[in-house]
Each structure stands twice: as C-alpha cells, then as structure tokens.
Tab-separated table of C-alpha atoms in Angstrom:
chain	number	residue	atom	x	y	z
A	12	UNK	CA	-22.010	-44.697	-30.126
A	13	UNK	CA	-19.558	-43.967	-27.428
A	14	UNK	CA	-17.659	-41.594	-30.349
A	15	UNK	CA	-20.466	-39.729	-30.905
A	16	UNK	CA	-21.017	-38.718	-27.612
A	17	UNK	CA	-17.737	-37.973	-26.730
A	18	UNK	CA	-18.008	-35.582	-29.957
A	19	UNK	CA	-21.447	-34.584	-28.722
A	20	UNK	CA	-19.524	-33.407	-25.267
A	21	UNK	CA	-16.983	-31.878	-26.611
A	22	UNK	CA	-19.492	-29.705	-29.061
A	23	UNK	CA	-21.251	-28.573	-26.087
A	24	UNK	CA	-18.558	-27.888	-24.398
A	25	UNK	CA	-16.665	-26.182	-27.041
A	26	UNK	CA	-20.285	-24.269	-27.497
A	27	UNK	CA	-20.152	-23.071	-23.707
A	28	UNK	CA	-16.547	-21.822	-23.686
A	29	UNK	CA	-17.438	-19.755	-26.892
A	30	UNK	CA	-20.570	-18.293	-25.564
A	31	UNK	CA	-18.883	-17.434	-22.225
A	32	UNK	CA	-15.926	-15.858	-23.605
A	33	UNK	CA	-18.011	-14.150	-25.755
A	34	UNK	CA	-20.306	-12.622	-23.085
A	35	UNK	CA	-17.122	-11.893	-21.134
A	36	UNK	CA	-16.193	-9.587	-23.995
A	37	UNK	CA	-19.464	-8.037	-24.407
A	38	UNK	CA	-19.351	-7.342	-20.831
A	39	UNK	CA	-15.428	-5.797	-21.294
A	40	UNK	CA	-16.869	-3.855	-24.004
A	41	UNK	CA	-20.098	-2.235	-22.214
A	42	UNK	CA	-17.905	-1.659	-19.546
A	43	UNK	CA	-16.302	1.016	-21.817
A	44	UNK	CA	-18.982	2.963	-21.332
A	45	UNK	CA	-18.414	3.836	-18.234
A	46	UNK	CA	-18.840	7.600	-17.525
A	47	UNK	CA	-15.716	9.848	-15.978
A	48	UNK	CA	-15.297	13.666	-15.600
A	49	UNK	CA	-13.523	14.572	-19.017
A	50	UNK	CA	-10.758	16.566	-17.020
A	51	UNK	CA	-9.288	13.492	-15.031
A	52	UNK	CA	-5.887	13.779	-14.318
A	53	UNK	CA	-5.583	10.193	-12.791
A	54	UNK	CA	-7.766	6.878	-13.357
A	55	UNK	CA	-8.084	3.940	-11.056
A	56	UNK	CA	-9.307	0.694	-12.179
A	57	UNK	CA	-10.927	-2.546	-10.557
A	58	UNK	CA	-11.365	-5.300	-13.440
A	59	UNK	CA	-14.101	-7.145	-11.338
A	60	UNK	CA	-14.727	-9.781	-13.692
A	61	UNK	CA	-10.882	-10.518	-14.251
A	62	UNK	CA	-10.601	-10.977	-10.311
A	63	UNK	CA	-13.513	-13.385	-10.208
A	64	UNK	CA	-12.293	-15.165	-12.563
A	65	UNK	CA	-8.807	-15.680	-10.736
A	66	UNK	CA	-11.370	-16.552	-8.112
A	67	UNK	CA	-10.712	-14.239	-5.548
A	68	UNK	CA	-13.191	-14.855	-3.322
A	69	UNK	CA	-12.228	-18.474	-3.131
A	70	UNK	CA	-8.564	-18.918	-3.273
A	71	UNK	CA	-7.719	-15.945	-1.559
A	72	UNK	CA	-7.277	-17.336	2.066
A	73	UNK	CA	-6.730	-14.607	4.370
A	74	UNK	CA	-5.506	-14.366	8.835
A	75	UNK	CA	-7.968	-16.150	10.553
A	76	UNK	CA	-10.404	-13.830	12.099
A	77	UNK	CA	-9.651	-10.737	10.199
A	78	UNK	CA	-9.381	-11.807	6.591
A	79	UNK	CA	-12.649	-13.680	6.909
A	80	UNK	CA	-14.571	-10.579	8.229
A	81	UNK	CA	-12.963	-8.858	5.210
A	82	UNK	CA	-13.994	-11.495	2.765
A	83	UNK	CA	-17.333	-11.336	4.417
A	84	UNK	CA	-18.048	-7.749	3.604
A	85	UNK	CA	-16.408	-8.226	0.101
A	86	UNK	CA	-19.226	-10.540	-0.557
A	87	UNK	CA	-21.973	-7.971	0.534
A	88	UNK	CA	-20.894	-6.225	-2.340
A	89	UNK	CA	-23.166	-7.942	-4.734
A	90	UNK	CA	-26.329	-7.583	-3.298
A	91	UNK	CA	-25.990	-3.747	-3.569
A	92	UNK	CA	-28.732	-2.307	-6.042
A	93	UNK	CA	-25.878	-0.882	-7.852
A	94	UNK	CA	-25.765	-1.606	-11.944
A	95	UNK	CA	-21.878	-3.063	-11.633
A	96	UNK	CA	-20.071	-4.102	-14.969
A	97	UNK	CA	-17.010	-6.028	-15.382
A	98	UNK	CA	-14.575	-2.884	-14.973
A	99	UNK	CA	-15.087	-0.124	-12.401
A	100	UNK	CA	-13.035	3.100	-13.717
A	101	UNK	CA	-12.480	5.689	-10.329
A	102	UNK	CA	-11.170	9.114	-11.597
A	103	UNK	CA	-9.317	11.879	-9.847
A	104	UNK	CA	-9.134	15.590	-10.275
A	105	UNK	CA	-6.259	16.012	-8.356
A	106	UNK	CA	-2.195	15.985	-9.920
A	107	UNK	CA	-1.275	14.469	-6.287
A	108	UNK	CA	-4.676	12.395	-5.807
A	109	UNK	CA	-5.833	11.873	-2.305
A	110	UNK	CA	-9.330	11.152	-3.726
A	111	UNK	CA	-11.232	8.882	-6.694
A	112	UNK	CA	-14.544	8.929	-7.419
A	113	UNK	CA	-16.687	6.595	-9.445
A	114	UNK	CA	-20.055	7.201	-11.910
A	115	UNK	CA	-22.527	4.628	-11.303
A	116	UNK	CA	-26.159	3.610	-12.081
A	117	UNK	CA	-28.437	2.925	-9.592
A	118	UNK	CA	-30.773	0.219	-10.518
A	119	UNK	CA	-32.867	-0.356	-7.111
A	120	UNK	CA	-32.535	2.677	-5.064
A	121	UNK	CA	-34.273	1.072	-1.974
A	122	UNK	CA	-31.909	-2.273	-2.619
A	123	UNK	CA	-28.598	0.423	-2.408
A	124	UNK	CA	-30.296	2.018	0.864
A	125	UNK	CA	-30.674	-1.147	2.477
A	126	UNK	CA	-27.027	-2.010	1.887
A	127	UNK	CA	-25.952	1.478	3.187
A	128	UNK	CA	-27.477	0.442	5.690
A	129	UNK	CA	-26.802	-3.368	6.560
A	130	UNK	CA	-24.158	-4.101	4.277
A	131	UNK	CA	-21.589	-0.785	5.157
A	132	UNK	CA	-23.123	0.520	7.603
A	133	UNK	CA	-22.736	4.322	6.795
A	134	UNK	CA	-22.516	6.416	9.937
A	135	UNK	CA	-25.426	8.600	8.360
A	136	UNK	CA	-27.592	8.545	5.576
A	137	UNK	CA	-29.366	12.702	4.819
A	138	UNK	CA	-31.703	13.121	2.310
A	139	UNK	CA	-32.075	16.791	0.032
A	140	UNK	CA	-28.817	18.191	0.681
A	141	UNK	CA	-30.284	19.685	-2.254
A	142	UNK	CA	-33.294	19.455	-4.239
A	143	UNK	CA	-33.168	16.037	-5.413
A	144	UNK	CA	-29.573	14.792	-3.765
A	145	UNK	CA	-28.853	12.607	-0.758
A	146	UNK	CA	-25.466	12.346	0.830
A	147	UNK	CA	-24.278	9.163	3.248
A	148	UNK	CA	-20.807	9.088	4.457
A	149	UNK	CA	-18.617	6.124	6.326
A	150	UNK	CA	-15.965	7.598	8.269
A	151	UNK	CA	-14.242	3.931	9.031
A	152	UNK	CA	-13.526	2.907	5.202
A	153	UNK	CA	-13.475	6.492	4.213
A	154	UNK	CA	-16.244	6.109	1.959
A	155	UNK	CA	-19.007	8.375	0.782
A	156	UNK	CA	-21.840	8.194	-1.823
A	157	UNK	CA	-24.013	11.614	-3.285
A	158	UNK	CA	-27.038	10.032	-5.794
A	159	UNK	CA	-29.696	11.655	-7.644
A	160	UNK	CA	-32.386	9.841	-9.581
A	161	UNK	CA	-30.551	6.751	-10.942
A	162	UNK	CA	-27.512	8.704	-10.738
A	163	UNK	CA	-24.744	7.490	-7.930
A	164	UNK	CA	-20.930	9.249	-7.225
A	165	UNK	CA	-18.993	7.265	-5.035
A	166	UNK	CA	-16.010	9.047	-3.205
A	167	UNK	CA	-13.171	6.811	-1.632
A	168	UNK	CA	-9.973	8.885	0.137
A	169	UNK	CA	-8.312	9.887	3.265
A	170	UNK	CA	-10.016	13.253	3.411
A	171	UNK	CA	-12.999	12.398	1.349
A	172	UNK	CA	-15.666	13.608	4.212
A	173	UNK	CA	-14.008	17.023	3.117
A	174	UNK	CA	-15.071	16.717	-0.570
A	175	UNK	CA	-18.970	16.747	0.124
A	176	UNK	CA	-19.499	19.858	-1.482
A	177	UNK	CA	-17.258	19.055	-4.657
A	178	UNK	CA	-19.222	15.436	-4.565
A	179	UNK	CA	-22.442	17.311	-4.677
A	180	UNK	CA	-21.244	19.816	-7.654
A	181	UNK	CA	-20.172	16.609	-9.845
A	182	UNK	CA	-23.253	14.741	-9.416
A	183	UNK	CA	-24.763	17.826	-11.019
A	184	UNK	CA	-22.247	18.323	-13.640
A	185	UNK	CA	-23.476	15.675	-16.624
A	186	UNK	CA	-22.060	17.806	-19.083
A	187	UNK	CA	-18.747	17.391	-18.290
A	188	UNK	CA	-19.133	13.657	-18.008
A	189	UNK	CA	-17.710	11.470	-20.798
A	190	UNK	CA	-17.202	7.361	-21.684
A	191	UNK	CA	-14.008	5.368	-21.042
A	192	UNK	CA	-13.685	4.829	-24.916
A	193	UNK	CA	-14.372	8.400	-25.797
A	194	UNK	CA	-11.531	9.644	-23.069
A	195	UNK	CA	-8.992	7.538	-23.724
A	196	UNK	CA	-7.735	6.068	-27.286
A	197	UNK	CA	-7.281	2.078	-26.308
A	198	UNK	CA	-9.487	1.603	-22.944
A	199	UNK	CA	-8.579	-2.061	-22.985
A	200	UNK	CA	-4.716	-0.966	-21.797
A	201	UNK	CA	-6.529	0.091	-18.801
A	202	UNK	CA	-7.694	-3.644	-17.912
A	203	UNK	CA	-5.011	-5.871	-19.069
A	204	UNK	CA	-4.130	-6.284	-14.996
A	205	UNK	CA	-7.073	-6.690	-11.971
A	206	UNK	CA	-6.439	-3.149	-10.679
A	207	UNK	CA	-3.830	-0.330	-12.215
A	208	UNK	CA	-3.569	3.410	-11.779
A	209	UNK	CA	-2.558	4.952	-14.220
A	210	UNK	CA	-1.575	9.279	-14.642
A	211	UNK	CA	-3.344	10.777	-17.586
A	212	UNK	CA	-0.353	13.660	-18.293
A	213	UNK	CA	2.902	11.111	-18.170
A	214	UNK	CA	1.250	7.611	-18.575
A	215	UNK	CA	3.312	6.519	-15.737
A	216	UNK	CA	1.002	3.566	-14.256
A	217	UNK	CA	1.182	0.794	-11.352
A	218	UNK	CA	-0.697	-2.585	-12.074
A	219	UNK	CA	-1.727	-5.269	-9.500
A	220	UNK	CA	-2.431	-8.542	-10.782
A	221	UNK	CA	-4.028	-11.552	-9.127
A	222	UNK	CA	-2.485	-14.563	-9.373
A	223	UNK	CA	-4.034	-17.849	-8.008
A	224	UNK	CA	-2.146	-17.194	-3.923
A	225	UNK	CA	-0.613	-14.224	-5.239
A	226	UNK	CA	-0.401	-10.336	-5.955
A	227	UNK	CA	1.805	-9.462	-8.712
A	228	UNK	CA	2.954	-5.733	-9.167
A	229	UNK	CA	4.225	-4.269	-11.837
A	230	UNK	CA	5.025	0.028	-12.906
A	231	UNK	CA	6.933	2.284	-14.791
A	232	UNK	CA	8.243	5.511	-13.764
A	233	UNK	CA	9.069	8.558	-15.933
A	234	UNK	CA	10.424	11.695	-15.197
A	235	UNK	CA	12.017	14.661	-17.282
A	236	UNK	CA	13.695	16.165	-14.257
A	237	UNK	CA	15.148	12.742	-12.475
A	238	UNK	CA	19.100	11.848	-12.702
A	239	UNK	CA	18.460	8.743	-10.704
A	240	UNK	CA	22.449	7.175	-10.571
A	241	UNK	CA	22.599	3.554	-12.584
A	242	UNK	CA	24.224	1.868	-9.769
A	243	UNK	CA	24.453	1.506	-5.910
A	244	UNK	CA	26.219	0.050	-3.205
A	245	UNK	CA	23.866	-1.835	-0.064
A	246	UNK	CA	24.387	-3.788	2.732
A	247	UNK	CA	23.978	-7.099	2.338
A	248	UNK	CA	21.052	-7.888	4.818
A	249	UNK	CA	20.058	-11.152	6.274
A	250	UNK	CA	18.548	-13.945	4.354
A	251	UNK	CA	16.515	-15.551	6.837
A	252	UNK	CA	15.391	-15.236	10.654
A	253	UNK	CA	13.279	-11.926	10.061
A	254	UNK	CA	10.250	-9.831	10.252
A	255	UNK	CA	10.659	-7.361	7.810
A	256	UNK	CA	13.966	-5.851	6.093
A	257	UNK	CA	14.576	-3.211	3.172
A	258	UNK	CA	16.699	-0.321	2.060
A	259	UNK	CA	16.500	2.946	0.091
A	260	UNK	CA	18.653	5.216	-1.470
A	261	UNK	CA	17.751	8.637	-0.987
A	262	UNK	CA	18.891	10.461	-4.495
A	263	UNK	CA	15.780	12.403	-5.272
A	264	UNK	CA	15.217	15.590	-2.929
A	265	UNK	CA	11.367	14.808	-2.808
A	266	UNK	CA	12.234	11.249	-1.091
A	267	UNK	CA	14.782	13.762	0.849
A	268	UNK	CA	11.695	15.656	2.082
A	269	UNK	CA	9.376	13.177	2.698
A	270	UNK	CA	12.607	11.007	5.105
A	271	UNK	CA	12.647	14.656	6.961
A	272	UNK	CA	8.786	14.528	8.069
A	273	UNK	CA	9.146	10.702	8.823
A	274	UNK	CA	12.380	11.906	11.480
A	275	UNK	CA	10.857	15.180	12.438
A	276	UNK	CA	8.222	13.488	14.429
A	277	UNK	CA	10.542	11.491	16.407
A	278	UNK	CA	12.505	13.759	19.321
A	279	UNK	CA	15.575	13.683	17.111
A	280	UNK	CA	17.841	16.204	15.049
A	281	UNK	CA	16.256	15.664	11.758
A	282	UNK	CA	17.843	18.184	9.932
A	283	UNK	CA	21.093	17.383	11.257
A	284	UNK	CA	20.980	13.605	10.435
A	285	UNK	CA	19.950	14.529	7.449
A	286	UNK	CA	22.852	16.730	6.100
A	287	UNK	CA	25.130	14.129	7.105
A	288	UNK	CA	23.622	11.200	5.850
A	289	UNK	CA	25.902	12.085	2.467
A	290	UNK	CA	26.036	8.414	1.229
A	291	UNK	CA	21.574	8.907	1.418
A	292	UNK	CA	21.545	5.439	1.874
A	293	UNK	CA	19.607	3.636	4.562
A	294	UNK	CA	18.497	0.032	5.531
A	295	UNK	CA	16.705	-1.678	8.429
A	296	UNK	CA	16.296	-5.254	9.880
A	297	UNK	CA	13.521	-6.331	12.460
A	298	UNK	CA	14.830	-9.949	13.422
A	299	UNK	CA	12.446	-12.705	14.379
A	300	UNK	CA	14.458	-13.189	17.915
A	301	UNK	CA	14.570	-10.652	20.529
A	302	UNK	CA	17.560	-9.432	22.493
A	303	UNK	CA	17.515	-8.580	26.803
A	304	UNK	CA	18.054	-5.289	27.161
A	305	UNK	CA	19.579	-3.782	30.850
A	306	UNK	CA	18.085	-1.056	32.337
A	307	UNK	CA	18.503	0.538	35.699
A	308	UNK	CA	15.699	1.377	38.522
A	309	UNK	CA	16.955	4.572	40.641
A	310	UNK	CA	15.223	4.842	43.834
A	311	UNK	CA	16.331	6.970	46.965
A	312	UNK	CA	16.013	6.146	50.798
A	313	UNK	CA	16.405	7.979	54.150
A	314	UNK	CA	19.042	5.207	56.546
A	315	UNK	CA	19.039	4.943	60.242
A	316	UNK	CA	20.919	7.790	60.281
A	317	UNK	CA	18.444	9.859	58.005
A	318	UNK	CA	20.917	10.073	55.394
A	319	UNK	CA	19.923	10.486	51.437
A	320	UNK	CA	21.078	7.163	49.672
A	321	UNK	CA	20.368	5.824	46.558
A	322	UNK	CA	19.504	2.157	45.154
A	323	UNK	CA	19.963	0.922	41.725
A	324	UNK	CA	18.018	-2.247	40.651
A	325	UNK	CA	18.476	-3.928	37.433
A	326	UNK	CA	15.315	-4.131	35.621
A	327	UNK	CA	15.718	-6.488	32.343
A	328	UNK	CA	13.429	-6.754	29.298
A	329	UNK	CA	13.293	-8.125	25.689
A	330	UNK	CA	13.122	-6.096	23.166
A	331	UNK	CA	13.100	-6.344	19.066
A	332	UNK	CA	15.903	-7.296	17.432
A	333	UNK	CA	16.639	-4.156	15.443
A	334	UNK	CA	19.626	-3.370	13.134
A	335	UNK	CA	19.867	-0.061	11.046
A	336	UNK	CA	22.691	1.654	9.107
A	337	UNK	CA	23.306	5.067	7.165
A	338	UNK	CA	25.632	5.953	4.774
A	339	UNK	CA	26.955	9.187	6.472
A	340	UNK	CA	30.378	11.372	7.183
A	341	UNK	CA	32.172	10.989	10.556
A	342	UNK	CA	30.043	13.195	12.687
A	343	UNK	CA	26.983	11.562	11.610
A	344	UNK	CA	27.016	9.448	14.807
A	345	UNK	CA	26.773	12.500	16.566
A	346	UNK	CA	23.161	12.802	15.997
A	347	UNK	CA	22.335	9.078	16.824
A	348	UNK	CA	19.957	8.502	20.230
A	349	UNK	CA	21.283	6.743	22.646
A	350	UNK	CA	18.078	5.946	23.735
A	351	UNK	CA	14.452	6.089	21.727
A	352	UNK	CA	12.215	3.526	22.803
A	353	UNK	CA	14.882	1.232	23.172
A	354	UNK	CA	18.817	1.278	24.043
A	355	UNK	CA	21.081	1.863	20.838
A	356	UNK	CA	24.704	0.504	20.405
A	357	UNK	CA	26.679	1.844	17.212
A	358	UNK	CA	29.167	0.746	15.029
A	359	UNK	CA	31.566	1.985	12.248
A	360	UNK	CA	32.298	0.300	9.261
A	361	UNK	CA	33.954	2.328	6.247
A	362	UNK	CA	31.399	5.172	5.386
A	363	UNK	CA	28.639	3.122	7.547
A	364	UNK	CA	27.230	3.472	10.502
A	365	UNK	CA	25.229	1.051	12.293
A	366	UNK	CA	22.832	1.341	14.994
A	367	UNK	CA	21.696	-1.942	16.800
A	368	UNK	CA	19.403	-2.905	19.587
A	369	UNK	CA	21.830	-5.913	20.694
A	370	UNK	CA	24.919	-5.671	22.777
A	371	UNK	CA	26.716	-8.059	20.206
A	372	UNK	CA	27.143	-5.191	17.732
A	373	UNK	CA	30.657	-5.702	17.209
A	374	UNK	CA	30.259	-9.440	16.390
A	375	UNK	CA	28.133	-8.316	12.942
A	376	UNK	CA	30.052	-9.248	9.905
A	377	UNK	CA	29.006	-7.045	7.705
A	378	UNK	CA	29.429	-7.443	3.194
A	379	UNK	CA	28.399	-5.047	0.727
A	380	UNK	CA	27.098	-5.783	-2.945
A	381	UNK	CA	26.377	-3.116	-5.773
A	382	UNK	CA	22.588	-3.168	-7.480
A	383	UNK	CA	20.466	-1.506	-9.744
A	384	UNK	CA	17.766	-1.387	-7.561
A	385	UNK	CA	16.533	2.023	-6.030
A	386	UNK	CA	15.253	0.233	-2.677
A	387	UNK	CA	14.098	-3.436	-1.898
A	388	UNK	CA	12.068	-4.149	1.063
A	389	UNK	CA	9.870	-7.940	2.114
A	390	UNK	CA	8.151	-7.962	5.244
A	391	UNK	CA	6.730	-11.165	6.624
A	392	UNK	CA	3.036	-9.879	7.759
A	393	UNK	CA	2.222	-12.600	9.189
A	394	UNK	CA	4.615	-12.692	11.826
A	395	UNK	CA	4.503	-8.631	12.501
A	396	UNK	CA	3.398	-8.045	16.168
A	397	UNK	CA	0.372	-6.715	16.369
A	398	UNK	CA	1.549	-4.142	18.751
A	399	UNK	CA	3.453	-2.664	16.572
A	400	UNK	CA	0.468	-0.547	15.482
A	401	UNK	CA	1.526	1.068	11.850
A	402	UNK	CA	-1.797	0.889	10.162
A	403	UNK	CA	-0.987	0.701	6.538
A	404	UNK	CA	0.918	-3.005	7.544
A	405	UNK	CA	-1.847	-4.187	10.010
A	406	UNK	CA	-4.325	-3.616	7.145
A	407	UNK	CA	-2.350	-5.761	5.034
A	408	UNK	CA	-1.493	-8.134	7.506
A	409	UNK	CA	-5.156	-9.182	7.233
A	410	UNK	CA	-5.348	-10.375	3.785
A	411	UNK	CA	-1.899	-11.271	2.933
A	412	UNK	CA	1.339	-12.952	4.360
A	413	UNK	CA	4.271	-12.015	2.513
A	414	UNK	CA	5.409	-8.734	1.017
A	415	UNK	CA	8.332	-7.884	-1.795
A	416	UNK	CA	8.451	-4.861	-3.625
A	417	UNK	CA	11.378	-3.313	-5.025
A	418	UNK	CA	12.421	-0.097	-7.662
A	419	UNK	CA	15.099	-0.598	-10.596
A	420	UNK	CA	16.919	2.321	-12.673
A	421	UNK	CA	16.053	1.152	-15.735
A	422	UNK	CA	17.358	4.848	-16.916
A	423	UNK	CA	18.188	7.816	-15.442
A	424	UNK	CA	14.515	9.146	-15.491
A	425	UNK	CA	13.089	5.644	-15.303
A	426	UNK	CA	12.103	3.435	-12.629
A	427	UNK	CA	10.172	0.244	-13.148
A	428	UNK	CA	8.485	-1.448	-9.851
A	429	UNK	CA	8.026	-4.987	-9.628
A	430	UNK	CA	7.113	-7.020	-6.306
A	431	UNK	CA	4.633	-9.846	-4.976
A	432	UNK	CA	2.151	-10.070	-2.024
A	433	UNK	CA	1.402	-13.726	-0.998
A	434	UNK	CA	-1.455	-15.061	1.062
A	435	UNK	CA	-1.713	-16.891	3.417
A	436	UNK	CA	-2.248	-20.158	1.839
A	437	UNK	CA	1.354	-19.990	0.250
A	438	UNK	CA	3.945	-22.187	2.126
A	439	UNK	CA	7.808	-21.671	1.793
C-alpha cells in the first residue's frame, strides 16, 4: 500500500513538473510573437518568467526603506490591464540608443488607466492627440505610453518626453511592425539570460542574469577598428578597508573623449592633463576611514591703535579618504589642483603620479602587477554616503550591495565583460 502511493506521488508529481515546463515553453514560444519595428538597430530584453522563477520578488532583499518601496511598485506591475508574456522585447531605432520602446496589447483599457493612474502615477494622462490616440508621460521614471484601440507603445529613455511625436508616428505605423521569430533567425538566443541587449549590425550583446542573491553579467565586444594592447601594467590597490576602487586604461580615443567631458566640468586644465597623461592609465580609491584635513580661517581686525592686523584660526575637518594616480610624463603634476573640494598632496613613483587626500602620502607603499583586464572597478553600495549624490550609484544603492565589473582583451578587437551585483542579503 504504502508503495503504491509513494508511486502514486511521484506520478503526480512527475505529471505537474511536465505540464508546467511544458506551459513554460508554450509561454517562451508565444512570446515570440512579440511585435518590433522591422528596422531595429538594437533590442532589449526582460525574460519575466525566467526572473520569477529565480524568484525575484522574494529573494531579492533590497536597503531598508528604499528597496522595499521599489519592490512595492515592482509588484504593481501585474495588476496593469496590459496582455504581458513571459519575454518583453524593447527595440531601438537609434545606432547610439538613448531610447527603447515596446509593442503591447492592451487587454482592459480602463484596468491600464487606473494603473497610470494609481500604480505610476503619470504626471498627465491627454486623450486624442490624434484621432483615436492618447499620450501619458512620467517625467520621474522617464516613462511614456501612446495607445490606440488595443494597441499600446511604451517609451523608456533619458529624453523620451522628446520622442512624443516619433511615439505617435509608430503607433500608427503597423506595417512596418514584425514578430520576434520573423526578425531574428534563433529568438531563443535572445532569452537564454533575465535581461540582455543585444546590437542588431555587430551582435555585440550584454546579458544580466539573476542568480538566487545575485546579478551575474556577462558581454562580448567586437570591433573592426580597435587595437586594444594584450597587456597592462596597474597599481595594485587595496584589498580591504574601502568604499569603492577601480582603474581604466584609456587606449581607445572615444574613452579619451568621453574622460575629457568628465574633467571639463571640473575647474581644471582638461586638455592639458590629458596630453600628459601618456601612460592613459588611471585608478581611484575611496577608503572606508576618513583623514583631518587643516585649513586656515583669515580674519582682519582694527587694534587699539587702529592698525590693520590679521588672525589666522585653524579650522579642522574630516574628509574622505581619497587616493588617485595617473600614468603621466614629468610635467603632468603641473596640472594637478592643489585644492578641489578637498586639499591634495602628490607623490612620484616611476611614471606615476599620485594624488592623495591624507598627509601620510609618502608612507604609501606602492606595487604594480600586469593584467589583461581593460579596467576593474567594485564599489561597496551599501556603505556609499548618501551625500555623495551621483545618481546612477544611489539608484543602485537601493537594490543591491556589492558591485564588480571588469573588461578583458580577449583580442585586439575583443573585449568580453564579466562582473556581479550582490544584494543585500549576501554576507562576506
């Protein structure tokens, strides 16, 4: 008796795994039908029912107040009157995209109004832009939706509020609308991973994948017109004790261009540092500890005898603990601040330069090591001050704890990318 049932259980059970895994590929498969503009140059896609299996919404524990307002909107999501299948496939029209847009049916239009309304929150909702057409637009997650009939385009970018009249010309556009199996030869490369980009003309792609407490990323590269060197010399940078560390080589002139803006909005000699930085090598270190910085107070007085004099009072404070070198020729100190933001104290070491927040420079000891890798960088969100407001890492800092990411030669004109972000339920 007891046999039977335990054959009975594992029947049924055996029955339920097959008829699951078989309605997970018939929902993989309709999912292939999704509808993109047939002249995408880039594709961007969520595998929804890949994440919920990893159990996203469970296991992914997040910062205390602001990951659980984020998980709390992410669960809005399915009340949304929105016909969602297992992979969402966003397309851009752009070579450099700054926006994706995704084809949708609607399946309760007054459901989808009512979570513009309660579940975003869209700053505006106008109906008839043109015959037939309504527009509503959320500035804060840079989000915007154009639907006509059962027919919904959503818009996600920077600049999207920009692309309402483009939005409005693709909603119209059927005809130049075509399926995820008809576009592409093997769709199913496109959802191996929960979320991947990939570029249409070079099939160079990025892939996230979620792991239990953990983001895996993984990419390749290619390039006809990169020489990318084999092999590098860094600084070795510290293994423990900090915030966030990383370097780069600079070998490619777009990096080059893109390390000018960065410097160009800071009051120094951009173009200066950058012709001297020959090496094109830089790294930084934000240390957990803090260093007491001296600073002097200059006030004047009148004496007894009405006589200018002046007063100098010492006026301490702590500051980050911040280390940075360049590989650069010997006038590249030249360009160095003395001050920005904070007091700078520099050092020489072969063909490096250092630049330190801490009085102690001198006592570094500093060792070099040759790699493969491009650049390298971890940053420990969850102990970045929160007043250091750089938006991209605040935005992280509420979902995840840990950051590594880092860019190999593989060859010449091919990088592969590889890091992990944790959350915050992993423990060292």
């Amino acid at each position: 008796m007891i046999k039977k049932i335990i054959i009975w259980i594992i029947a049924v059970v055996t029955l339920v795994a097959a008829i699951t895994w078989g309605y997970y590929i018939f929902r993989q498969q309709e999912s292939y039908k999704s509808l993109v503009h047939k002249k995408s140059k880039a594709l961007l896609t969520i595998s929804l029912d890949d994440i919920l299996l990893n159990q996203f919404f469970g296991n992914w524990q997040s910062a205390a107040t602001e990951g659980k307002d984020f998980a709390s909107k992410l669960s809005i999501l399915k009340e949304n009157g929105i016909d969602i299948r297992a992979n969402i496939f966003l397309f851009a029209l752009e070579d450099n995209p700054k926006s994706f847009y995704a084809l949708f049916q609607l399946k309760d239009e007054q459901q989808f109004l009512k979570f513009l309304n309660e579940g975003i929150v869209v700053d505006s909702i106008e109906n008839d832009i043109l015959p037939g057409i309504s527009y509503a637009y959320h500035q804060t997650n840079k989000i915007a939706f154009v639907w006509r009939g059962k027919e919904l385009l959503v818009g996600l970018g920077f600049d999207i509020d920009q692309n309402k009249k483009e939005m409005t010309q693709l909603i119209q556009s059927q005809d130049d609308w075509i399926s995820i199996e008809q576009f592409i030869q093997h769709p199913s490369i496109l959802t191996r991973k929960s979320l991947r980009y990939s570029d249409i003309s070079t099939d160079n792609f990025i892939e996230f994948d979620l792991k239990g407490d953990h983001l895996d990323v993984s990419g390749e590269f290619y390039s006809e017109h990169w020489n990318f060197p084999k092999e590098y010399l860094v600084r070795e940078l510290t293994a423990s004790g900090y915030v966030a560390k990383g370097w780069i080589n600079i070998t490619n002139d777009t990096i080059k261009s893109k390390l000018r803006e960065v410097l160009r909005e800071f009051p120094l000699s951009a173009d200066s540092l950058m012709a001297h930085l020959d090496g094109n090598y830089i790294d930084l270190e934000v240390l957990k500890n803090t260093v007491i910085q001296t600073d002097t107070i200059v006030n004047y007085a009148v004496d007894e005898n009405f006589e200018t004099i002046e007063e100098r009072t010492p006026y301490y404070s702590k500051v980050p603990n911040l280390r940075i070198a360049m590989h650069g020729d010997s006038e590249l100190h030249q360009f160095f601040p003395s001050k920005l933001f904070y007091q700078w104290y520099q050092k020489r070491d072969h063909d490096f330069w250092i630049l330190s927040t801490s009085k102690d420079i001198n006592q570094f000891h500093l060792k070099y090591t040759k790699t493969k890798e491009l650049t390298n960088v971890s940053v420990h969100l969850a102990d970045w001050p929160t007043e250091v407001k750089i938006t991209p890492i605040l935005l992280l800092k509420a979902i995840a704890s840990d950051i590594n990411f880092n860019v190999k030669v593989a060859e010449s004109n091919r990088l592969l990318i590889e890091g992990t972000m944790r959350d915050y339920s992993y423990k060292n």
